[in-house]
Amino acid sequence: MLTATGLTGHHREIASVALLAWLSFVRTICVEWLLDKAISRAEVRDVCLHALLGALGPIIEDAG
């Protein structure tokens, strides 16, 4: 995923940390969803994708 961003240097390091945090987020939301399925699978996907865009968007914009 980092390679796909095209980021280098410090921006890549920031993105790396953000991606690690996002992966923890995804794991947590998926475990919670498996336990109680209070929201739909599509909603889980959408929340995860929006969180990823929120985490990486500013970094990519700043680097551009």
PDB file of C-alpha atoms in Angstrom:
ATOM      1  CA  MET A   1       0.000   0.000   0.000  1.00  0.00           C
ATOM      2  CA  LEU A   2       2.829   2.389   0.790  1.00  0.00           C
ATOM      3  CA  THR A   3       4.379   1.847  -2.619  1.00  0.00           C
ATOM      4  CA  ALA A   4       1.046   2.626  -4.266  1.00  0.00           C
ATOM      5  CA  THR A   5       0.967   6.040  -2.572  1.00  0.00           C
ATOM      6  CA  GLY A   6       4.219   7.068  -4.229  1.00  0.00           C
ATOM      7  CA  LEU A   7       5.300   8.776  -1.017  1.00  0.00           C
ATOM      8  CA  THR A   8       8.966   9.026  -0.095  1.00  0.00           C
ATOM      9  CA  GLY A   9      11.024  10.213   2.831  1.00  0.00           C
ATOM     10  CA  HIS A  10       9.284  11.612   5.876  1.00  0.00           C
ATOM     11  CA  HIS A  11       5.851  11.546   4.227  1.00  0.00           C
ATOM     12  CA  ARG A  12       6.267   7.804   3.688  1.00  0.00           C
ATOM     13  CA  GLU A  13       7.185   7.339   7.355  1.00  0.00           C
ATOM     14  CA  ILE A  14       4.068   9.230   8.443  1.00  0.00           C
ATOM     15  CA  ALA A  15       1.936   7.153   6.071  1.00  0.00           C
ATOM     16  CA  SER A  16       3.494   3.966   7.430  1.00  0.00           C
ATOM     17  CA  VAL A  17       2.470   4.857  10.974  1.00  0.00           C
ATOM     18  CA  ALA A  18      -1.007   5.846   9.785  1.00  0.00           C
ATOM     19  CA  LEU A  19      -1.418   2.540   7.932  1.00  0.00           C
ATOM     20  CA  LEU A  20      -0.364   0.528  10.983  1.00  0.00           C
ATOM     21  CA  ALA A  21      -2.924   2.397  13.081  1.00  0.00           C
ATOM     22  CA  TRP A  22      -5.577   1.860  10.400  1.00  0.00           C
ATOM     23  CA  LEU A  23      -4.886  -1.879  10.318  1.00  0.00           C
ATOM     24  CA  SER A  24      -5.432  -2.018  14.084  1.00  0.00           C
ATOM     25  CA  PHE A  25      -8.670  -0.104  13.585  1.00  0.00           C
ATOM     26  CA  VAL A  26      -9.823  -2.529  10.883  1.00  0.00           C
ATOM     27  CA  ARG A  27      -9.018  -5.519  13.070  1.00  0.00           C
ATOM     28  CA  THR A  28     -10.969  -4.068  15.983  1.00  0.00           C
ATOM     29  CA  ILE A  29     -14.025  -3.124  13.958  1.00  0.00           C
ATOM     30  CA  CYS A  30     -14.077  -6.553  12.276  1.00  0.00           C
ATOM     31  CA  VAL A  31     -13.861  -8.400  15.606  1.00  0.00           C
ATOM     32  CA  GLU A  32     -16.668  -6.253  17.022  1.00  0.00           C
ATOM     33  CA  TRP A  33     -18.753  -6.866  13.909  1.00  0.00           C
ATOM     34  CA  LEU A  34     -18.226 -10.629  14.175  1.00  0.00           C
ATOM     35  CA  LEU A  35     -19.341 -10.549  17.804  1.00  0.00           C
ATOM     36  CA  ASP A  36     -22.602  -8.651  17.445  1.00  0.00           C
ATOM     37  CA  LYS A  37     -23.238  -7.706  13.794  1.00  0.00           C
ATOM     38  CA  ALA A  38     -24.956  -4.500  14.903  1.00  0.00           C
ATOM     39  CA  ILE A  39     -24.133  -2.926  11.537  1.00  0.00           C
ATOM     40  CA  SER A  40     -24.057  -4.397   8.057  1.00  0.00           C
ATOM     41  CA  ARG A  41     -21.002  -5.758   6.312  1.00  0.00           C
ATOM     42  CA  ALA A  42     -21.257  -2.939   3.775  1.00  0.00           C
ATOM     43  CA  GLU A  43     -21.255  -0.393   6.609  1.00  0.00           C
ATOM     44  CA  VAL A  44     -18.132  -1.992   8.085  1.00  0.00           C
ATOM     45  CA  ARG A  45     -16.445  -1.737   4.685  1.00  0.00           C
ATOM     46  CA  ASP A  46     -17.509   1.875   4.234  1.00  0.00           C
ATOM     47  CA  VAL A  47     -16.310   2.902   7.695  1.00  0.00           C
ATOM     48  CA  CYS A  48     -12.957   1.220   7.085  1.00  0.00           C
ATOM     49  CA  LEU A  49     -12.498   2.852   3.683  1.00  0.00           C
ATOM     50  CA  HIS A  50     -13.456   6.286   4.979  1.00  0.00           C
ATOM     51  CA  ALA A  51     -11.042   5.894   7.881  1.00  0.00           C
ATOM     52  CA  LEU A  52      -8.259   4.985   5.434  1.00  0.00           C
ATOM     53  CA  LEU A  53      -9.010   7.998   3.260  1.00  0.00           C
ATOM     54  CA  GLY A  54      -9.108  10.199   6.351  1.00  0.00           C
ATOM     55  CA  ALA A  55      -5.776   8.862   7.564  1.00  0.00           C
ATOM     56  CA  LEU A  56      -3.885   9.030   4.273  1.00  0.00           C
ATOM     57  CA  GLY A  57      -5.639  11.853   2.441  1.00  0.00           C
ATOM     58  CA  PRO A  58      -3.985  14.739   4.310  1.00  0.00           C
ATOM     59  CA  ILE A  59      -0.554  13.103   4.083  1.00  0.00           C
ATOM     60  CA  ILE A  60      -0.838  12.596   0.338  1.00  0.00           C
ATOM     61  CA  GLU A  61      -2.187  16.121  -0.184  1.00  0.00           C
ATOM     62  CA  ASP A  62       0.649  17.599   1.901  1.00  0.00           C
ATOM     63  CA  ALA A  63       3.254  15.679  -0.100  1.00  0.00           C
ATOM     64  CA  GLY A  64       1.777  16.748  -3.441  1.00  0.00           C
TER      65      GLY A  64
END
